CSV table of C-alpha atoms and ligand atoms in Angstrom, one decimal:
chain,number,residue,atom,x,y,z
A,1,GLU,CA,21.9,7.5,-8.9
A,2,LYS,CA,19.6,4.5,-8.6
A,3,LYS,CA,18.4,2.9,-11.8
A,4,PHE,CA,14.6,3.1,-12.6
A,5,VAL,CA,12.9,0.1,-11.1
A,6,ILE,CA,9.5,-0.4,-9.5
A,7,ASN,CA,9.5,-3.4,-7.0
A,8,PHE,CA,6.3,-5.4,-6.9
A,9,SER,CA,7.7,-8.0,-4.4
A,10,ALA,CA,5.2,-9.9,-2.3
A,11,GLY,CA,7.6,-9.5,0.5
A,12,PRO,CA,9.9,-8.4,1.9
A,13,ALA,CA,8.7,-5.6,-0.1
A,14,LYS,CA,9.2,-2.0,-1.3
A,15,LEU,CA,9.6,0.6,1.4
A,16,PRO,CA,8.8,4.3,0.8
A,17,GLU,CA,11.9,6.2,-0.6
A,18,ALA,CA,11.6,8.9,2.0
A,19,VAL,CA,11.9,6.2,4.8
A,20,LEU,CA,14.9,4.7,3.3
A,21,ARG,CA,16.5,8.1,3.0
A,22,GLN,CA,15.9,9.2,6.5
A,23,ALA,CA,17.1,5.8,7.8
A,24,GLN,CA,20.3,6.4,5.6
A,25,LYS,CA,20.7,9.9,7.1
A,26,GLU,CA,20.3,8.6,10.7
A,27,MET,CA,22.3,5.4,10.1
A,28,LEU,CA,25.7,6.3,11.9
A,29,ASP,CA,24.4,9.0,14.3
A,30,TYR,CA,20.7,8.8,15.4
A,31,GLN,CA,19.5,12.2,16.4
A,32,ASP,CA,22.7,13.4,17.9
A,33,THR,CA,23.3,10.4,20.0
A,34,GLY,CA,26.5,9.5,18.2
A,35,VAL,CA,25.4,5.9,17.6
A,36,SER,CA,23.2,3.9,15.3
A,37,VAL,CA,19.8,2.7,16.4
A,38,MET,CA,21.2,-0.7,15.8
A,39,GLU,CA,23.9,-0.1,18.5
A,40,MET,CA,21.5,1.0,21.3
A,41,SER,CA,20.3,-0.9,24.3
A,42,HIS,CA,16.7,-1.9,24.1
A,43,ARG,CA,16.4,-0.5,27.7
A,44,SER,CA,17.9,2.9,26.9
A,45,ALA,CA,15.8,6.1,27.0
A,46,ASP,CA,16.5,6.8,23.3
A,47,PHE,CA,15.1,3.3,22.2
A,48,SER,CA,12.2,3.4,24.7
A,49,LYS,CA,11.2,6.7,23.0
A,50,ILE,CA,11.2,5.0,19.5
A,51,LEU,CA,9.3,2.0,20.9
A,52,ASN,CA,6.6,4.0,22.6
A,53,THR,CA,6.2,6.5,19.8
A,54,THR,CA,5.9,3.8,17.4
A,55,GLU,CA,3.2,2.0,19.4
A,56,GLN,CA,1.3,5.4,19.9
A,57,ASN,CA,1.3,6.1,16.1
A,58,LEU,CA,0.1,2.5,15.5
A,59,ARG,CA,-2.8,3.0,18.0
A,60,GLU,CA,-3.7,6.2,16.3
A,61,LEU,CA,-3.5,5.0,12.7
A,62,LEU,CA,-5.6,1.8,13.4
A,63,ASP,CA,-7.7,3.5,16.1
A,64,VAL,CA,-6.9,0.7,18.7
A,65,PRO,CA,-9.2,0.7,21.7
A,66,ASP,CA,-7.6,1.1,25.3
A,67,ASN,CA,-8.6,-2.5,26.1
A,68,TYR,CA,-6.1,-3.9,23.8
A,69,LYS,CA,-2.2,-4.4,24.2
A,70,VAL,CA,0.1,-3.7,21.2
A,71,MET,CA,3.3,-5.9,21.1
A,72,PHE,CA,6.2,-5.8,18.8
A,73,LEU,CA,7.7,-9.4,18.7
A,74,GLN,CA,10.1,-11.7,16.9
A,75,GLY,CA,9.2,-14.8,15.2
A,76,GLY,CA,7.5,-13.4,12.0
A,77,GLY,CA,4.0,-14.4,11.0
A,78,THR,CA,4.8,-18.0,11.4
A,79,GLY,CA,5.9,-17.5,14.9
A,80,GLN,CA,2.8,-15.7,15.6
A,81,PHE,CA,0.2,-18.1,14.1
A,82,SER,CA,2.1,-20.7,16.1
A,83,ALA,CA,1.6,-18.7,19.3
A,84,VAL,CA,-2.1,-18.3,18.8
A,85,PRO,CA,-3.1,-21.9,19.8
A,86,LEU,CA,-0.3,-21.8,22.6
A,87,ASN,CA,-2.2,-18.8,24.1
A,88,LEU,CA,-5.8,-19.3,23.3
A,89,MET,CA,-6.4,-23.1,22.8
A,90,LYS,CA,-7.4,-23.7,26.4
A,91,LEU,CA,-9.8,-20.7,26.7
A,92,LYS,CA,-12.7,-23.3,26.5
A,93,PRO,CA,-12.6,-26.9,27.9
A,94,GLY,CA,-12.9,-28.6,24.5
A,95,HIS,CA,-9.5,-27.5,23.4
A,96,THR,CA,-10.9,-26.9,19.9
A,97,ALA,CA,-10.4,-24.1,17.5
A,98,ASP,CA,-12.3,-23.1,14.2
A,99,TYR,CA,-10.0,-22.4,11.1
A,100,LEU,CA,-11.2,-20.8,8.0
A,101,VAL,CA,-8.7,-22.1,5.5
A,102,THR,CA,-8.6,-20.0,2.3
A,103,GLY,CA,-4.9,-20.4,1.1
A,104,THR,CA,-1.5,-21.4,2.0
A,105,TRP,CA,-1.1,-19.3,5.2
A,106,SER,CA,-4.3,-20.2,6.9
A,107,ALA,CA,-3.5,-23.9,6.0
A,108,LYS,CA,-0.2,-23.6,7.6
A,109,ALA,CA,-1.6,-22.0,10.6
A,110,ALA,CA,-4.2,-24.7,11.1
A,111,ASN,CA,-1.6,-27.5,10.8
A,112,GLU,CA,0.4,-25.8,13.6
A,113,ALA,CA,-2.6,-25.6,15.7
A,114,LYS,CA,-3.2,-29.4,15.5
A,115,LYS,CA,-0.2,-29.8,17.6
A,116,TYR,CA,-2.1,-28.4,20.6
A,117,GLY,CA,-5.7,-29.2,20.3
A,118,THR,CA,-8.6,-30.1,17.9
A,119,VAL,CA,-8.9,-28.2,14.8
A,120,ASN,CA,-12.3,-27.8,13.2
A,121,MET,CA,-12.2,-26.9,9.5
A,122,VAL,CA,-15.1,-24.4,8.8
A,123,LEU,CA,-14.9,-24.5,5.1
A,124,PRO,CA,-15.0,-27.5,2.9
A,125,ALA,CA,-11.5,-28.9,1.9
A,126,THR,CA,-10.1,-27.5,-1.4
A,127,LYS,CA,-6.8,-27.1,-2.9
A,128,LYS,CA,-7.9,-24.4,-5.4
A,129,TYR,CA,-8.3,-21.5,-3.1
A,130,THR,CA,-10.2,-19.3,-5.5
A,131,SER,CA,-13.1,-18.1,-3.5
A,132,ILE,CA,-14.6,-17.8,-0.1
A,133,PRO,CA,-17.8,-20.0,0.4
A,134,ASP,CA,-20.8,-18.0,1.4
A,135,ALA,CA,-21.0,-17.5,5.2
A,136,SER,CA,-24.4,-19.4,5.5
A,137,THR,CA,-22.5,-22.5,4.6
A,138,TRP,CA,-19.9,-22.3,7.2
A,139,ASN,CA,-19.4,-25.0,9.8
A,140,LEU,CA,-18.7,-22.9,12.9
A,141,ASN,CA,-18.5,-24.6,16.4
A,142,PRO,CA,-20.1,-22.4,19.2
A,143,GLU,CA,-17.8,-24.2,21.8
A,144,ALA,CA,-14.6,-23.3,19.9
A,145,SER,CA,-11.8,-21.5,22.0
A,146,TYR,CA,-11.4,-19.2,18.9
A,147,VAL,CA,-12.0,-18.6,15.2
A,148,TYR,CA,-8.9,-18.1,13.2
A,149,TYR,CA,-8.7,-16.6,9.5
A,150,CYS,CA,-6.1,-14.8,7.3
A,151,ALA,CA,-7.5,-11.5,5.9
A,152,ASN,CA,-5.4,-11.7,2.9
A,153,GLU,CA,-3.9,-14.8,1.4
A,154,THR,CA,-0.5,-13.6,-0.1
A,155,VAL,CA,0.0,-16.5,-2.3
A,156,HIS,CA,-3.5,-17.1,-3.7
A,157,GLY,CA,-4.8,-13.6,-3.6
A,158,VAL,CA,-8.0,-14.4,-1.5
A,159,GLU,CA,-8.9,-11.3,0.6
A,160,PHE,CA,-11.9,-11.0,3.0
A,161,LYS,CA,-13.9,-7.8,2.3
A,162,ASP,CA,-16.0,-8.3,5.5
A,163,ILE,CA,-15.0,-9.5,9.1
A,164,PRO,CA,-16.5,-12.9,9.7
A,165,GLU,CA,-19.2,-13.1,12.3
A,166,THR,CA,-18.5,-15.5,15.1
A,167,ASN,CA,-21.3,-14.9,17.6
A,168,GLY,CA,-19.1,-14.0,20.4
A,169,VAL,CA,-16.2,-16.5,20.0
A,170,PRO,CA,-13.0,-14.7,19.9
A,171,LEU,CA,-11.7,-13.8,16.4
A,172,VAL,CA,-8.0,-14.1,15.5
A,173,CYS,CA,-6.7,-12.7,12.2
A,174,ASP,CA,-3.5,-12.8,10.3
A,175,MET,CA,-3.2,-9.4,8.6
A,176,SER,CA,0.3,-9.7,7.4
A,177,SER,CA,-0.3,-8.7,3.8
A,178,ASN,CA,-3.0,-6.2,4.2
A,179,ILE,CA,-2.6,-4.4,7.5
A,180,LEU,CA,-3.0,-0.5,7.1
A,181,THR,CA,-4.3,-0.8,3.7
A,182,ARG,CA,-7.8,-0.4,4.7
A,183,PRO,CA,-9.4,0.7,8.0
A,184,VAL,CA,-10.4,-2.1,10.4
A,185,ASP,CA,-12.8,-2.1,13.4
A,186,VAL,CA,-10.2,-3.6,15.9
A,187,SER,CA,-13.0,-3.9,18.6
A,188,LYS,CA,-14.3,-6.8,16.5
A,189,PHE,CA,-11.1,-8.9,17.1
A,190,GLY,CA,-9.6,-11.0,19.9
A,191,VAL,CA,-6.1,-11.0,18.4
A,192,ILE,CA,-4.7,-9.3,15.2
A,193,PHE,CA,-1.0,-10.0,14.1
A,194,ALA,CA,1.0,-9.0,11.1
A,195,GLY,CA,4.6,-9.4,9.9
A,196,ALA,CA,6.0,-6.0,9.0
A,197,GLN,CA,7.8,-6.9,5.8
A,198,LYS,CA,5.1,-6.3,3.3
A,199,ASN,CA,3.1,-3.0,4.2
A,200,ILE,CA,4.8,-1.6,7.3
A,201,GLY,CA,8.5,-2.1,7.4
A,202,CYS,CA,11.3,-4.6,7.1
A,203,ALA,CA,11.4,-8.2,8.3
A,204,GLY,CA,12.2,-9.0,11.9
A,205,VAL,CA,9.3,-7.4,13.7
A,206,THR,CA,5.6,-8.7,14.1
A,207,VAL,CA,2.8,-6.6,15.3
A,208,VAL,CA,0.5,-8.4,17.8
A,209,ILE,CA,-2.6,-6.7,19.1
A,210,VAL,CA,-4.5,-8.7,21.8
A,211,ARG,CA,-7.6,-7.8,23.8
A,212,ASP,CA,-7.0,-7.8,27.5
A,213,ASP,CA,-9.4,-10.5,28.5
A,214,LEU,CA,-7.5,-13.1,26.2
A,215,ILE,CA,-4.1,-12.4,28.0
A,216,GLY,CA,-2.9,-14.8,30.7
A,217,GLN,CA,-4.6,-18.1,29.5
A,218,ALA,CA,-1.5,-19.6,27.9
A,219,MET,CA,-0.9,-23.3,28.0
A,220,ASP,CA,1.9,-24.4,30.3
A,221,VAL,CA,4.2,-25.5,27.4
A,222,CYS,CA,4.0,-22.0,25.7
A,223,PRO,CA,7.5,-20.6,25.4
A,224,SER,CA,7.7,-17.3,27.5
A,225,VAL,CA,8.8,-15.3,24.5
A,226,PHE,CA,5.4,-16.2,22.9
A,227,ASP,CA,3.3,-15.7,26.0
A,228,TYR,CA,1.0,-12.7,25.6
A,229,LYS,CA,1.0,-12.1,29.3
A,230,VAL,CA,4.8,-12.1,29.6
A,231,GLN,CA,5.5,-9.9,26.7
A,232,SER,CA,2.6,-7.4,27.3
A,233,SER,CA,3.4,-7.0,30.9
A,234,ASN,CA,7.1,-6.3,29.8
A,235,ASN,CA,6.1,-3.9,27.1
A,236,SER,CA,7.6,-6.3,24.4
A,237,LEU,CA,11.0,-6.1,26.2
A,238,TYR,CA,11.0,-9.5,28.0
A,239,ASN,CA,13.6,-10.4,25.5
A,240,THR,CA,15.4,-8.2,23.0
A,241,PRO,CA,12.9,-6.9,20.4
A,242,PRO,CA,14.1,-6.5,16.9
A,243,THR,CA,15.1,-2.9,17.6
A,244,TYR,CA,16.1,-1.7,14.2
A,245,SER,CA,12.9,-3.3,12.5
A,246,VAL,CA,10.9,-1.4,15.1
A,247,TYR,CA,12.7,1.8,14.2
A,248,ILE,CA,11.9,1.3,10.5
A,249,MET,CA,8.4,0.5,11.1
A,250,GLY,CA,8.1,3.8,13.2
A,251,LEU,CA,9.4,5.7,10.2
A,252,VAL,CA,6.9,4.0,7.9
A,253,PHE,CA,4.0,5.0,10.2
A,254,ASN,CA,5.1,8.6,10.2
A,255,TRP,CA,5.2,8.3,6.4
A,256,ILE,CA,1.6,6.8,6.4
A,257,LYS,CA,0.5,9.7,8.6
A,258,SER,CA,2.1,12.2,6.3
A,259,GLN,CA,0.3,10.7,3.3
A,260,GLY,CA,-3.1,11.2,5.0
A,261,GLY,CA,-3.3,7.9,7.1
A,262,VAL,CA,-5.2,4.6,6.6
A,263,ALA,CA,-8.0,6.5,4.7
A,264,SER,CA,-5.6,7.5,2.1
A,265,MET,CA,-3.7,4.1,1.8
A,266,ASP,CA,-7.3,2.5,1.4
A,267,HIS,CA,-8.2,4.9,-1.4
A,268,ASN,CA,-4.8,4.2,-3.1
A,269,SER,CA,-5.2,0.5,-2.6
A,270,GLN,CA,-8.5,0.6,-4.4
A,271,VAL,CA,-7.3,2.7,-7.3
A,272,LYS,CA,-4.0,0.7,-7.7
A,273,SER,CA,-5.7,-2.8,-7.7
A,274,SER,CA,-8.5,-1.8,-10.1
A,275,THR,CA,-6.1,-0.4,-12.5
A,276,ILE,CA,-4.5,-3.8,-12.8
A,277,TYR,CA,-7.6,-5.8,-12.6
A,278,ASN,CA,-9.2,-3.6,-15.3
A,279,VAL,CA,-6.3,-4.5,-17.7
A,280,VAL,CA,-7.0,-8.2,-17.0
A,281,GLU,CA,-10.6,-7.9,-17.5
A,282,GLU,CA,-10.4,-5.8,-20.6
A,283,SER,CA,-7.7,-8.2,-22.2
A,284,ASP,CA,-10.3,-10.6,-23.6
A,285,GLY,CA,-8.9,-13.5,-22.0
A,286,PHE,CA,-5.1,-12.7,-22.7
A,287,TYR,CA,-4.7,-12.3,-19.0
A,288,CYS,CA,-6.7,-14.7,-16.7
A,289,CYS,CA,-7.4,-14.3,-13.0
A,290,PRO,CA,-8.9,-17.4,-11.5
A,291,LEU,CA,-10.3,-15.4,-8.5
A,292,ASP,CA,-13.9,-15.0,-7.6
A,293,PRO,CA,-14.3,-11.1,-8.1
A,294,LYS,CA,-16.0,-11.0,-4.6
A,295,CYS,CA,-12.7,-11.9,-2.8
A,296,ARG,CA,-10.0,-10.6,-5.1
A,297,SER,CA,-7.1,-9.2,-3.1
A,298,ARG,CA,-6.1,-5.5,-3.5
A,299,THR,CA,-2.5,-6.2,-2.4
A,300,ASN,CA,-1.7,-9.5,-4.1
A,301,LEU,CA,-2.9,-10.0,-7.6
A,302,PRO,CA,-2.2,-13.3,-9.3
A,303,PHE,CA,-3.0,-14.1,-12.9
A,304,ARG,CA,-2.0,-16.3,-15.9
A,305,ILE,CA,-1.1,-15.3,-19.4
A,306,GLY,CA,-2.6,-17.0,-22.5
A,307,SER,CA,-5.0,-19.3,-20.7
A,308,ILE,CA,-6.3,-20.1,-17.2
A,309,GLU,CA,-3.6,-22.8,-16.9
A,310,GLY,CA,-1.0,-20.3,-18.1
A,311,ASN,CA,1.2,-20.4,-21.2
A,312,ASP,CA,4.8,-21.0,-19.9
A,313,SER,CA,6.6,-19.4,-22.7
A,314,LEU,CA,4.5,-16.2,-22.8
A,315,GLU,CA,4.9,-15.9,-19.0
A,316,LYS,CA,8.6,-16.4,-19.2
A,317,LYS,CA,8.8,-13.6,-21.9
A,318,PHE,CA,6.5,-11.4,-19.8
A,319,LEU,CA,8.7,-11.7,-16.8
A,320,GLU,CA,11.9,-11.2,-18.8
A,321,GLU,CA,10.7,-8.2,-20.6
A,322,ALA,CA,9.2,-6.7,-17.4
A,323,THR,CA,12.5,-7.1,-15.5
A,324,LYS,CA,14.3,-5.6,-18.4
A,325,ALA,CA,11.9,-2.6,-18.2
A,326,GLY,CA,12.6,-2.3,-14.5
A,327,TYR,CA,9.3,-4.0,-13.3
A,328,LEU,CA,10.6,-6.4,-10.7
A,329,GLN,CA,9.6,-9.5,-8.9
A,330,LEU,CA,6.4,-10.2,-10.7
A,331,LYS,CA,6.7,-14.0,-10.6
A,332,GLY,CA,3.9,-15.9,-9.0
A,333,HIS,CA,4.7,-18.0,-5.9
A,334,ARG,CA,6.2,-21.3,-6.9
A,335,SER,CA,3.3,-23.3,-5.8
A,336,VAL,CA,0.8,-21.5,-8.2
A,337,GLY,CA,3.0,-20.2,-11.0
A,338,GLY,CA,2.1,-17.4,-13.4
A,339,ILE,CA,2.3,-13.8,-12.5
A,340,ARG,CA,1.6,-11.9,-9.2
A,341,VAL,CA,1.5,-8.2,-8.7
A,342,SER,CA,1.9,-7.1,-5.2
A,343,LEU,CA,0.6,-3.6,-4.5
A,344,TYR,CA,1.5,-2.7,-1.0
A,345,ASN,CA,1.3,0.8,0.7
A,346,ALA,CA,4.7,1.9,-0.7
A,347,VAL,CA,3.8,1.2,-4.4
A,348,SER,CA,2.3,4.4,-5.8
A,349,VAL,CA,-0.7,4.8,-8.0
A,350,GLU,CA,1.5,6.1,-10.7
A,351,GLU,CA,3.6,3.0,-10.5
A,352,ALA,CA,0.5,0.9,-11.0
A,353,HIS,CA,-0.4,3.0,-14.0
A,354,LEU,CA,2.9,2.4,-15.4
A,355,LEU,CA,2.6,-1.5,-15.0
A,356,ALA,CA,-0.8,-1.3,-16.6
A,357,GLY,CA,0.7,0.4,-19.6
A,358,PHE,CA,3.4,-2.1,-19.8
A,359,MET,CA,0.7,-5.0,-19.6
A,360,ARG,CA,-1.3,-3.4,-22.4
A,361,ASN,CA,1.5,-3.1,-24.6
A,362,PHE,CA,2.6,-6.6,-23.9
A,363,ILE,CA,-0.9,-7.7,-25.2
A,364,ALA,CA,-0.4,-5.6,-28.4
A,365,ASP,CA,2.9,-7.2,-29.1
A,366,ASN,CA,2.0,-10.9,-28.3
A,367,ARG,CA,-1.7,-11.5,-29.1
B,1,PMP,N1,1.0,-14.9,6.9
B,1,PMP,C1,1.0,-14.4,5.8
B,1,PMP,C2,-0.4,-13.9,5.2
B,1,PMP,C3,2.1,-14.2,5.0
B,1,PMP,O1,2.1,-13.7,3.7
B,1,PMP,C4,3.4,-14.7,5.5
B,1,PMP,C5,4.7,-14.5,4.6
B,1,PMP,N2,4.6,-14.3,3.4
B,1,PMP,C6,3.4,-15.3,6.7
B,1,PMP,C7,2.2,-15.4,7.3
B,1,PMP,C8,4.6,-15.9,7.3
B,1,PMP,O2,5.5,-14.8,7.7
B,1,PMP,P1,6.9,-15.0,8.1
B,1,PMP,O3,7.7,-15.5,6.8
B,1,PMP,O4,7.2,-13.7,8.6
B,1,PMP,O5,6.9,-16.0,9.1
C-alpha cells in the first residue's frame, strides 16, 4: 500500500488516483487489444478513437466554438510560446507583437518572440512581479500582430482574473497552469495553449487551440511541426504525437467530467485557494504573501515565512516537517525562494484543509 502523501508539486503534478489506477489496469492490454497504448501506431483505429474522443471531450469541457482547431502537440509550453511568433508575427506588416510580462513565463515568451520581430512591452519593466498594473495604463499598440499574456504565472503566482481587452487585435494566452480550473470564453482568444503536466495530464503533450482565420500565416522559417496549418490539417498527426500522454489526458478529461466538469473544478479551486490564503491572512505576519490580492493565483500560492524577505531557517524547518508529514514539493521556485503551494485540479478540497491545519500548527509551534 502507498504511504500517505499529498503532492503539492508545481508540475509535473499530482494526477487523480482514479486516472492512475485505470492506466495501471489498462497498461498491458488496452481494452482487449492485447497491446499497451504505448505500443500502438498513432494511425491505428484504436489510437484514432482515443485522439478523437479526447478532442471531443476537451471541446465539450471548454465549450470550444466550431471555428477553432484543437491540436495536441509536442514541444511543451516552451515549444508553443516559441511557435506563436513563428505563426503570427507577420499577420500585420509591422511585424510587431504586444507582450504583457507579468512573471518568468511571459518574460521568456517575449524573449523568444524578439527573434522574429519587434516586441512591444505593454507593461512597465519590473523584476518584482507582484501585481498587474491597471489596464488604463497599458501601452497597447493597435498595429500589433497579436497581444500575448500568461493567464497564470506559475513561479510568481500572478493570475489574471479578467481577459485583457485588445480592441480586435488577436489575443494569445498561455494557460499552462490554470487551464480547466475555471470557465473561459474561448471566443475571446486567437490562440490558447497549455502544457498538460499541471492540471490535465502528464508531460509530453501540449494543447493548442487556434481560431481558423489565424491559421496559414506562418513565417517561411517556421518548422512544419510547429506550423498551425500543417498540424491542424493533419489532425495533429503530421508527426508522431505523444500518444501515451494524449491517452492520460483523455482519462483526466473523463475524470473532470465525472466530477461535474469545469464548474466544479472552478468551485474547488476557489475553496482550496481561499483555505490557504486565509491561513496566511490570519497569521498576523507569520506567513507573508507579497502578491496584490487582486491578482493572487488560485493554483500557485507563493509565500514567505517569518517576514516578507523570508526567514531561511524557519522555511527550511517548515519544508522538513512538511515532507516528514507527507506534504510534498512545497519549496518555492529557486528564483524566488520561500514556499509555494500548487493546488491543481487533482488536489482535493480536503487535502487543502489538511495542509491548512499543518500550517496553523506550525505557527503555534514556532511563533
Ligand atoms: N508556461 C507556464 C505558465 C509554465 O508554468 C511552464 C512550465 N512550468 C511553461 C510555460 C513551460 O512549459 P514546458 O516546461 O512544458 O516547456
